[in-house]
Short mmCIF file of C-alpha atoms and ligand atoms in Angstrom, two decimals:
data_model
loop_
_atom_site.label_atom_id
_atom_site.label_comp_id
_atom_site.label_asym_id
_atom_site.label_seq_id
_atom_site.Cartn_x
_atom_site.Cartn_y
_atom_site.Cartn_z
CA MET A 1 171.73 72.47 92.61
CA GLU A 2 174.29 71.00 90.98
CA LEU A 3 174.04 71.30 86.89
CA PRO A 4 175.04 69.08 84.35
CA LYS A 5 178.29 69.54 82.77
CA MET A 6 179.22 71.55 80.08
CA THR A 7 177.55 70.83 76.86
CA ARG A 8 178.70 71.03 73.61
CA ARG A 9 178.42 74.43 72.76
CA ASP A 10 180.50 77.25 72.94
CA PHE A 11 179.95 80.29 73.65
CA ASN A 12 181.26 83.84 73.42
CA LYS A 13 182.84 84.07 76.81
CA SER A 14 184.71 87.67 76.43
CA THR A 15 181.59 88.40 78.02
CA THR A 16 183.21 89.58 80.81
CA LEU A 17 182.33 92.56 83.83
CA GLY A 18 183.63 95.41 81.91
CA VAL A 19 183.19 98.69 84.01
CA VAL A 20 180.34 98.42 85.48
CA SER A 21 177.67 100.26 86.84
CA LEU A 22 174.43 101.48 86.51
CA ALA A 23 174.21 103.19 83.81
CA LEU A 24 173.72 101.87 80.45
CA SER A 25 176.47 101.96 77.99
CA ALA A 26 173.58 103.45 74.79
CA GLY A 27 170.48 105.00 75.33
CA PRO A 28 167.70 102.99 75.75
CA ALA A 29 167.28 100.73 73.19
CA VAL A 30 163.38 101.02 71.71
CA ARG A 31 161.42 99.48 69.05
CA ASN A 32 158.53 101.47 67.69
CA VAL A 33 155.20 99.74 69.05
CA LEU A 34 153.98 96.53 67.86
CA GLY A 35 151.70 95.81 64.97
CA ALA A 36 149.11 92.60 65.37
CA ASN A 37 150.94 89.91 63.72
CA ASP A 38 154.57 91.34 64.42
CA ARG A 39 157.22 88.66 66.14
CA MET A 40 159.33 89.97 69.36
CA GLY A 41 162.69 90.34 70.93
CA VAL A 42 163.08 88.67 73.67
CA GLY A 43 165.68 88.45 76.50
CA LEU A 44 166.28 86.42 79.09
CA ILE A 45 168.22 87.89 82.04
CA GLY A 46 169.17 84.15 84.76
CA ALA A 47 168.51 81.52 82.77
CA GLY A 48 168.27 78.65 85.79
CA ASN A 49 165.05 76.88 86.05
CA GLN A 50 162.49 78.89 85.66
CA GLY A 51 164.41 81.41 83.06
CA ARG A 52 164.15 78.73 81.16
CA PHE A 53 160.72 77.91 81.32
CA ASP A 54 159.32 80.96 80.80
CA LEU A 55 161.14 81.82 77.65
CA SER A 56 160.13 78.01 76.73
CA SER A 57 156.72 78.57 77.29
CA MET A 58 157.26 82.14 74.99
CA LEU A 59 158.38 80.14 72.73
CA ARG A 60 155.54 77.72 72.45
CA THR A 61 152.94 81.07 71.58
CA GLY A 62 155.70 81.24 68.33
CA GLN A 63 155.54 85.14 67.77
CA VAL A 64 158.52 84.56 70.29
CA ASP A 65 162.28 84.96 69.00
CA ALA A 66 164.88 84.72 71.99
CA VAL A 67 167.64 87.10 70.33
CA ALA A 68 169.79 86.89 74.32
CA VAL A 69 170.40 84.81 77.47
CA ALA A 70 172.51 86.85 79.88
CA ASP A 71 174.36 84.60 83.10
CA VAL A 72 176.32 84.60 84.93
CA TYR A 73 177.55 81.45 84.71
CA ASP A 74 178.57 79.88 81.37
CA LEU A 75 177.58 76.91 81.50
CA CYS A 76 173.28 77.69 82.28
CA VAL A 77 173.93 79.42 79.38
CA ALA A 78 175.01 77.58 77.28
CA LEU A 79 172.57 74.73 78.13
CA THR A 80 169.69 77.30 77.20
CA LEU A 81 171.77 77.54 73.63
CA ASP A 82 171.38 74.63 73.40
CA ALA A 83 167.01 73.97 73.84
CA PRO A 84 164.79 73.18 71.86
CA GLY A 85 163.90 75.82 70.33
CA MET A 86 166.51 78.25 69.96
CA SER A 87 168.16 79.66 67.22
CA SER A 88 171.37 79.19 66.18
CA LYS A 89 171.47 83.37 66.93
CA THR A 90 170.86 83.83 69.53
CA LYS A 91 173.80 85.19 71.79
CA GLY A 92 175.06 84.54 75.18
CA TYR A 93 175.96 87.27 77.35
CA LYS A 94 177.25 87.39 81.07
CA ASP A 95 176.91 90.41 81.91
CA PHE A 96 172.84 91.38 81.62
CA ARG A 97 173.65 95.45 80.32
CA ARG A 98 175.83 94.04 77.14
CA LEU A 99 171.72 92.31 76.03
CA LEU A 100 169.52 95.50 77.22
CA GLU A 101 171.78 96.60 74.45
CA HIS A 102 170.18 94.95 71.40
CA LYS A 103 166.92 96.38 69.63
CA ASP A 104 165.97 94.04 68.86
CA ILE A 105 164.98 92.97 72.36
CA ASP A 106 160.93 94.14 73.29
CA ALA A 107 161.49 92.54 76.65
CA VAL A 108 163.30 90.90 78.52
CA ILE A 109 161.96 87.83 81.55
CA VAL A 110 164.33 88.48 84.73
CA ALA A 111 164.46 84.75 86.51
CA THR A 112 167.97 85.72 88.55
CA PRO A 113 166.99 85.01 92.27
CA GLU A 114 165.66 87.29 95.13
CA HIS A 115 168.26 90.07 95.47
CA TRP A 116 168.06 89.69 92.27
CA HIS A 117 165.06 91.10 90.76
CA GLY A 118 164.39 94.74 90.97
CA ILE A 119 167.91 96.09 89.43
CA PRO A 120 167.71 94.26 85.93
CA MET A 121 164.47 94.82 85.90
CA ILE A 122 164.75 99.13 86.38
CA LEU A 123 167.77 98.87 84.04
CA ALA A 124 164.80 97.17 81.47
CA CYS A 125 162.51 100.01 81.69
CA GLN A 126 164.92 102.80 81.55
CA ALA A 127 165.86 100.67 78.05
CA GLY A 128 162.53 100.31 77.02
CA LYS A 129 161.46 96.87 77.84
CA ASP A 130 158.86 95.48 79.13
CA VAL A 131 159.82 92.84 81.01
CA TYR A 132 158.65 89.38 83.07
CA VAL A 133 159.67 89.46 85.92
CA GLU A 134 159.83 86.37 88.63
CA LYS A 135 157.48 86.87 91.48
CA PRO A 136 158.42 88.08 94.46
CA ALA A 137 158.49 91.10 92.68
CA SER A 138 162.30 92.26 95.46
CA HIS A 139 164.20 92.22 98.11
CA THR A 140 163.06 95.03 99.73
CA ILE A 141 159.40 96.85 100.09
CA TYR A 142 161.42 100.11 98.83
CA GLU A 143 162.75 98.35 96.18
CA GLY A 144 159.79 96.67 96.02
CA ARG A 145 158.20 100.30 95.19
CA LYS A 146 161.24 101.81 92.46
CA MET A 147 160.13 98.88 90.43
CA VAL A 148 156.39 100.33 90.64
CA GLU A 149 158.01 103.65 89.98
CA ALA A 150 160.00 102.32 87.00
CA THR A 151 157.23 100.73 84.88
CA ARG A 152 155.49 104.11 85.14
CA GLN A 153 157.68 106.32 83.87
CA TYR A 154 159.15 104.10 81.26
CA GLN A 155 155.43 103.28 80.61
CA ARG A 156 155.93 99.34 80.70
CA VAL A 157 154.41 96.65 80.42
CA VAL A 158 154.99 94.47 83.15
CA GLN A 159 154.13 91.06 83.63
CA CYS A 160 155.11 89.50 86.81
CA GLY A 161 155.26 85.58 87.87
CA THR A 162 152.17 85.34 89.64
CA GLN A 163 150.19 83.68 87.68
CA GLN A 164 147.34 81.92 88.84
CA ARG A 165 145.60 85.28 88.13
CA SER A 166 145.68 83.71 84.23
CA GLY A 167 144.38 80.37 85.09
CA GLU A 168 140.63 80.21 84.37
CA HIS A 169 139.87 78.03 87.45
CA PHE A 170 141.48 80.63 90.32
CA GLN A 171 139.17 83.44 87.83
CA LYS A 172 136.63 82.16 88.97
CA VAL A 173 136.30 81.28 92.02
CA ALA A 174 138.17 85.23 92.52
CA LYS A 175 134.69 85.58 91.36
CA MET A 176 132.37 84.23 93.26
CA ILE A 177 134.32 85.51 96.37
CA ARG A 178 133.58 89.19 95.21
CA GLY A 179 129.89 88.40 94.31
CA GLY A 180 129.07 87.00 97.76
CA LYS A 181 128.56 83.30 97.29
CA ILE A 182 130.14 82.35 100.84
CA GLY A 183 128.61 85.57 102.12
CA THR A 184 130.80 87.61 104.64
CA VAL A 185 134.01 86.41 104.38
CA THR A 186 136.00 86.51 107.98
CA PHE A 187 139.20 84.44 108.10
CA VAL A 188 141.87 83.12 104.74
CA GLU A 189 144.48 80.74 105.62
CA ALA A 190 147.08 79.76 103.26
CA TRP A 191 148.74 77.15 103.68
CA LEU A 192 151.92 74.89 102.21
CA THR A 193 153.94 71.96 103.97
CA GLY A 194 156.93 70.08 102.56
CA GLY A 195 160.67 70.81 102.80
CA PHE A 196 163.34 68.87 104.08
CA THR A 197 163.29 65.34 104.34
CA ARG A 198 164.60 63.63 107.05
CA GLU A 199 167.48 62.90 105.37
CA GLN A 200 167.90 66.42 104.36
CA ARG A 201 167.52 68.37 107.13
CA LYS A 202 170.99 65.60 108.90
CA LEU A 203 172.61 67.90 106.61
CA ALA A 204 176.09 70.20 107.21
CA PRO A 205 176.52 72.65 104.95
CA PRO A 206 179.38 72.03 102.69
CA ALA A 207 182.01 74.19 102.96
CA ASP A 208 183.84 76.97 100.81
CA SER A 209 185.64 76.44 97.86
CA ASP A 210 186.12 77.84 94.70
CA PRO A 211 183.36 78.12 92.12
CA PRO A 212 182.58 76.12 89.13
CA PRO A 213 184.77 77.21 85.71
CA GLY A 214 182.49 80.55 84.68
CA PHE A 215 181.26 80.91 87.32
CA ASP A 216 181.16 84.43 88.86
CA TRP A 217 180.32 83.87 92.26
CA ASP A 218 181.21 87.95 92.64
CA PHE A 219 178.53 88.86 89.90
CA TRP A 220 175.13 86.26 91.71
CA LEU A 221 176.16 87.76 94.48
CA GLY A 222 175.40 91.19 93.50
CA PRO A 223 174.29 94.18 95.33
CA ALA A 224 174.24 91.29 98.36
CA PRO A 225 177.15 91.63 100.69
CA PHE A 226 180.01 89.47 99.75
CA HIS A 227 181.28 85.98 101.02
CA PRO A 228 183.23 83.21 99.65
CA TYR A 229 181.52 80.30 97.12
CA ASN A 230 179.30 78.13 98.97
CA ARG A 231 177.40 76.24 96.78
CA SER A 232 174.62 76.02 99.38
CA ARG A 233 174.01 79.82 99.08
CA ARG A 234 173.14 78.75 95.85
CA GLY A 235 170.27 77.92 97.14
CA PHE A 236 169.44 81.27 97.17
CA THR A 237 165.74 81.38 99.10
CA GLY A 238 168.10 79.87 101.97
CA PHE A 239 169.65 83.06 103.19
CA TRP A 240 168.16 86.03 104.68
CA GLU A 241 170.80 88.16 102.27
CA THR A 242 168.98 86.67 99.00
CA GLY A 243 165.65 85.90 99.90
CA GLY A 244 163.51 85.08 102.49
CA GLY A 245 162.20 81.69 102.72
CA GLU A 246 158.86 80.16 102.04
CA MET A 247 157.57 83.14 103.15
CA THR A 248 159.36 84.54 100.29
CA ASN A 249 159.26 81.70 97.98
CA TRP A 250 155.42 80.19 97.77
CA GLY A 251 154.55 83.01 100.32
CA PRO A 252 153.83 85.69 96.79
CA HIS A 253 151.71 83.01 94.46
CA LEU A 254 148.92 82.37 97.47
CA ILE A 255 148.59 85.51 100.23
CA ASP A 256 148.24 87.34 95.72
CA VAL A 257 145.33 85.46 95.51
CA ILE A 258 143.97 86.32 99.16
CA HIS A 259 144.16 89.36 97.61
CA TRP A 260 143.00 89.34 94.16
CA ALA A 261 139.81 87.80 95.51
CA MET A 262 139.39 89.55 98.76
CA GLY A 263 139.68 93.14 96.45
CA VAL A 264 142.32 93.84 99.63
CA ASP A 265 146.27 95.15 98.52
CA ALA A 266 147.23 95.29 101.86
CA PRO A 267 147.11 93.69 105.88
CA VAL A 268 146.88 96.36 108.68
CA THR A 269 148.62 94.73 110.87
CA VAL A 270 151.42 91.55 110.42
CA ALA A 271 152.70 88.74 113.08
CA ALA A 272 154.61 85.70 113.18
CA SER A 273 156.89 83.61 114.83
CA GLY A 274 158.18 80.65 113.82
CA SER A 275 161.60 79.04 113.69
CA ARG A 276 164.41 76.31 111.87
CA TYR A 277 163.19 73.27 114.80
CA ALA A 278 164.23 70.82 112.38
CA SER A 279 166.43 71.13 109.69
CA GLN A 280 169.80 73.20 112.23
CA GLY A 281 172.73 73.82 109.75
CA LEU A 282 172.33 74.60 106.75
CA TYR A 283 170.15 77.53 105.45
CA GLU A 284 168.79 80.33 108.03
CA THR A 285 165.44 80.85 106.67
CA PRO A 286 162.60 79.12 108.44
CA ASP A 287 160.90 76.11 108.35
CA THR A 288 158.62 77.20 110.35
CA ILE A 289 156.95 80.08 110.06
CA GLU A 290 153.22 81.02 111.89
CA VAL A 291 151.84 84.15 110.49
CA VAL A 292 148.40 85.95 111.04
CA TYR A 293 147.66 89.51 109.89
CA GLU A 294 144.08 91.81 110.35
CA TYR A 295 142.70 93.50 107.00
CA PRO A 296 140.68 96.26 106.47
CA PRO A 297 138.15 96.25 105.52
CA CYS A 298 137.33 95.25 102.34
CA ALA A 299 134.35 94.88 99.60
CA VAL A 300 133.28 91.09 101.27
CA SER A 301 134.25 92.23 104.59
CA ASP A 302 132.47 95.60 105.99
CA HIS A 303 134.39 94.86 109.34
CA GLY A 304 137.93 92.85 107.80
CA PHE A 305 138.69 89.94 107.82
CA ALA A 306 141.79 87.59 108.79
CA ALA A 307 144.59 86.16 107.98
CA ARG A 308 146.84 82.80 108.69
CA PHE A 309 149.91 81.59 105.62
CA SER A 310 151.09 78.56 107.68
CA GLN A 311 154.53 77.31 106.60
CA HIS A 312 155.81 73.48 107.45
CA LEU A 313 157.48 70.60 107.58
CA GLY A 314 155.73 67.36 106.63
CA ARG A 315 152.97 66.97 103.89
CA GLY A 316 149.29 67.61 103.91
CA PRO A 317 146.90 65.54 102.97
CA ASP A 318 147.34 65.03 99.88
CA GLU A 319 144.53 67.43 97.86
CA HIS A 320 145.19 69.87 100.16
CA ALA A 321 148.72 70.33 100.98
CA TYR A 322 149.12 73.46 100.03
CA GLY A 323 146.81 75.47 99.49
CA THR A 324 143.86 79.52 100.16
CA GLN A 325 140.77 78.54 101.96
CA PHE A 326 138.21 81.30 102.50
CA TYR A 327 135.64 81.22 105.33
CA GLY A 328 132.89 82.56 105.38
CA THR A 329 129.19 82.98 106.08
CA ASP A 330 127.70 81.08 103.48
CA GLY A 331 130.17 78.26 102.61
CA THR A 332 134.02 77.72 103.10
CA LEU A 333 135.62 77.83 99.93
CA PHE A 334 139.05 76.12 98.99
CA VAL A 335 141.22 76.38 96.05
CA ASN A 336 144.86 75.48 94.86
CA ARG A 337 146.40 74.60 91.66
CA GLU A 338 145.06 71.51 91.60
CA GLY A 339 141.41 73.04 91.06
CA TYR A 340 138.60 74.30 94.14
CA THR A 341 135.87 72.52 96.75
CA LEU A 342 133.49 74.82 97.69
CA TRP A 343 131.47 73.42 101.15
CA PRO A 344 128.56 75.15 101.08
CA ALA A 345 127.45 76.85 104.26
CA GLN A 346 125.08 73.78 104.97
CA ALA A 347 127.40 70.96 104.05
CA THR A 348 129.71 72.95 106.86
CA GLN A 349 127.33 72.05 109.61
CA ASP A 350 127.76 68.26 111.09
CA VAL A 351 123.97 68.14 108.73
CA TRP A 352 125.22 66.72 105.12
CA GLU A 353 122.23 64.19 105.96
CA THR A 354 120.07 66.31 105.29
CA PHE A 355 121.61 68.77 102.09
CA GLY A 356 123.20 65.45 101.78
CA PRO A 357 128.04 66.17 100.25
CA THR A 358 125.82 66.38 95.93
CA GLN A 359 126.07 70.71 96.91
CA VAL A 360 129.67 70.36 97.31
CA MET A 361 131.38 71.78 94.49
CA LYS A 362 134.40 70.69 92.79
CA GLY A 363 136.46 71.88 89.84
CA ASP A 364 139.22 71.10 88.33
CA GLY A 365 142.60 73.41 87.93
CA ALA A 366 143.35 75.22 84.89
CA ALA A 367 146.58 75.87 83.34
CA GLN A 368 147.88 78.83 84.93
CA HIS A 369 152.10 80.55 83.28
CA GLN A 370 150.89 79.27 79.32
CA PRO A 371 147.95 81.70 79.73
CA HIS A 372 149.80 84.23 81.98
CA VAL A 373 152.54 84.10 79.76
CA VAL A 374 150.21 85.08 76.38
CA ASN A 375 148.60 87.86 78.49
CA PHE A 376 152.36 89.12 78.67
CA LEU A 377 152.40 89.26 74.21
CA ASP A 378 149.02 90.48 74.02
CA CYS A 379 150.12 93.23 76.43
CA MET A 380 153.31 94.20 74.65
CA LYS A 381 151.25 94.94 71.71
CA SER A 382 148.53 96.79 73.19
CA ARG A 383 149.98 98.63 75.91
CA GLN A 384 146.69 97.27 78.80
CA LYS A 385 147.93 96.06 82.43
CA PRO A 386 148.89 92.21 82.39
CA ASN A 387 146.65 90.00 85.14
CA SER A 388 150.27 90.89 87.58
CA ASP A 389 151.04 93.68 86.93
CA MET A 390 153.74 95.17 89.39
CA GLU A 391 152.32 97.27 91.70
CA THR A 392 149.55 93.99 92.77
CA THR A 393 152.26 91.94 92.10
CA HIS A 394 154.68 94.18 94.61
CA ARG A 395 151.74 94.62 96.82
CA SER A 396 151.79 91.43 97.82
CA THR A 397 155.08 90.95 97.81
CA SER A 398 154.98 93.18 100.58
CA ALA A 399 152.86 91.51 102.86
CA CYS A 400 155.82 88.64 102.49
CA ILE A 401 158.47 90.74 103.47
CA LEU A 402 156.20 92.26 106.44
CA ALA A 403 156.13 89.04 107.65
CA ASN A 404 159.82 88.12 107.37
CA ILE A 405 160.79 91.44 109.39
CA SER A 406 157.76 90.64 112.09
CA LEU A 407 159.41 87.20 113.01
CA ARG A 408 163.25 88.35 112.62
CA LEU A 409 162.07 91.61 115.56
CA GLY A 410 159.93 89.28 117.27
CA ARG A 411 156.95 90.93 117.89
CA LYS A 412 153.85 92.47 115.76
CA LEU A 413 153.89 95.40 113.59
CA HIS A 414 150.86 97.51 112.30
CA TRP A 415 151.74 98.66 108.83
CA ASP A 416 149.86 102.06 106.95
CA SER A 417 150.40 101.15 103.40
CA ASN A 418 149.92 104.81 102.61
CA GLN A 419 153.32 105.22 103.07
CA GLU A 420 154.22 102.30 102.77
CA GLN A 421 155.61 102.92 106.75
CA ILE A 422 155.80 100.32 109.57
CA SER A 423 154.28 102.86 112.02
CA GLY A 424 155.69 104.08 115.88
CA ASP A 425 158.66 101.23 114.79
CA ALA A 426 161.69 103.10 113.43
CA GLU A 427 164.41 99.65 114.27
CA ALA A 428 161.72 97.80 111.88
CA ASN A 429 162.24 100.87 109.27
CA LYS A 430 164.86 100.35 109.13
CA MET A 431 164.36 96.88 107.24
CA LEU A 432 161.60 97.88 104.74
CA ASN A 433 165.03 99.08 102.86
CA GLU A 434 168.70 97.13 102.41
CA GLU A 435 172.83 97.93 101.69
CA ARG A 436 173.25 96.91 98.22
CA ARG A 437 177.36 96.33 97.10
CA LYS A 438 178.98 99.20 94.68
CA PRO A 439 178.24 99.37 92.33
CA TRP A 440 174.75 98.03 92.37
CA ASN A 441 173.83 100.74 94.79
CA ALA A 442 172.05 103.83 93.16
CA ILE A 443 168.80 102.46 93.62
N1 NAD B 1 156.56 82.02 89.00
C1 NAD B 1 157.43 80.63 89.66
O1 NAD B 1 155.70 79.24 89.92
C2 NAD B 1 158.30 80.31 89.64
C3 NAD B 1 158.42 79.38 90.50
C4 NAD B 1 160.34 78.46 90.74
C5 NAD B 1 160.69 79.75 90.53
N2 NAD B 1 160.22 80.63 90.15
C6 NAD B 1 161.02 82.35 90.96
O2 NAD B 1 162.36 82.87 89.70
C7 NAD B 1 163.95 83.25 90.03
C8 NAD B 1 164.22 82.32 89.60
O3 NAD B 1 164.71 80.49 90.41
P1 NAD B 1 165.14 79.77 89.51
O4 NAD B 1 164.96 78.46 90.89
O5 NAD B 1 165.01 79.84 88.49
O6 NAD B 1 166.57 79.99 90.50
P2 NAD B 1 168.08 79.55 89.56
O7 NAD B 1 168.85 79.30 90.74
O8 NAD B 1 167.90 78.22 89.31
O9 NAD B 1 168.35 79.87 88.34
C9 NAD B 1 168.72 81.61 88.77
C10 NAD B 1 169.69 81.99 87.20
O10 NAD B 1 169.92 83.30 87.69
C11 NAD B 1 171.35 83.68 87.40
N3 NAD B 1 172.04 84.43 88.35
C12 NAD B 1 172.23 84.77 88.78
N4 NAD B 1 172.42 86.76 88.90
C13 NAD B 1 172.85 87.08 87.63
C14 NAD B 1 173.01 87.81 87.27
N5 NAD B 1 172.49 88.97 88.06
N6 NAD B 1 172.59 87.83 85.96
C15 NAD B 1 172.60 86.91 84.64
N7 NAD B 1 172.15 85.92 86.06
C16 NAD B 1 172.70 85.55 87.00
C17 NAD B 1 172.12 81.96 88.51
O11 NAD B 1 173.36 82.03 87.88
C18 NAD B 1 170.25 81.01 87.83
O12 NAD B 1 171.72 81.09 86.74
C19 NAD B 1 163.00 83.01 92.03
O13 NAD B 1 162.91 84.44 92.20
C20 NAD B 1 162.30 82.08 91.50
O14 NAD B 1 161.03 82.51 93.46
C21 NAD B 1 159.32 81.53 89.86
#
């Protein structure tokens, strides 16, 4: 993805990486407790597509001031400073640690690529900031646990970007499932179709080149191994060192809905298969993955249940191109961002003529992202746990990371979620963490 050319606003280019250290140069920059009518200062780390969207949603509430923006690419900072609703006082930085020194920043948004969530999030907690961190929670399960620990140790409000939890229709569906509306749920499937078009899948990787002017490529790679600049690598989720494919891109949204509605936080087994069947060359992560999970007994199913995550090319029928579907003894319930449909058991048993499709219950989709941001800001004042707290999103992300480990090793994993260890598999356990390049190796 190429971004447009630099715009008119110039910003402080003197903020190149100084002495690199995981420690901040200043101590915690914490403000007193927020009052109900206090304005909140926000900093954005990672000013790409989603970061700009998160920030604009916060500004739309009218409760927030954008104090500073940090991105390793000058152009992204410049574009953000030029965006509607930004103040001329907003500062721009290349190094997010300078942003964290601001005493007038109460919260930061972390919307960097997948491999760059944990470090800024933990440093923000240490600096006394609340955090809105995008999904997936982390790049490894170890790192996700460290993020949970930082949230607790520094008593921070942390909202993760699994915004379905703030959507009214998702809340209604979760309540119906947990209330037994479709009986005992024995199987849940989540799927995502789409991806490469015929033309895109033929693309070869571009040649290595110099990064664009003002882009600190080494800082973009950060804790990940060094590679010469290659434009395709900015599609971070396509490479194992910086992402995890659709499994960790869309998976955390879809698996999170399963965990929430079923009242579980971790599978007991995970078995994945898949490959790059059509789209060779450009990326490393699969274009097709099928994952089967087994979950333990829960409130909706005394004997546990099975779940499947499926991602593949092509396109499903419009309304069902992606989503989550729960199969219960008394009915079947489909939900995605656009709405939900509940087919009572009779309607799924070929007796529609008797009972009629009128018994099918449908509901429209409700907004998710804006209420999610509002929930975060409300919790910053009340100090309550937000809808997508760090622990639950860490758990949903863990289920996705485990699927990728299973895929890469080609075997079924048995997950001990209390110890966060894969039972009897030393090689797999090594993949719960990763080497980080200095100086980002201190977590
Ligand atoms: N919640 C959602 O529905 C949703 C939707 C899209 C993306 N996302 C998530 O948001 C995150 C960002 O995705 P995106 O699509 O905006 O990617 P993007 O590539 O458009 O933006 C990432 C930005 O982070 C910058 N960056 C990289 N390293 C940095 C560092 N060390 N410090 C500061 N900036 C740095 C990059 O230069 C880039 O501008 C990902 O985790 C993605 O999964 C969430």
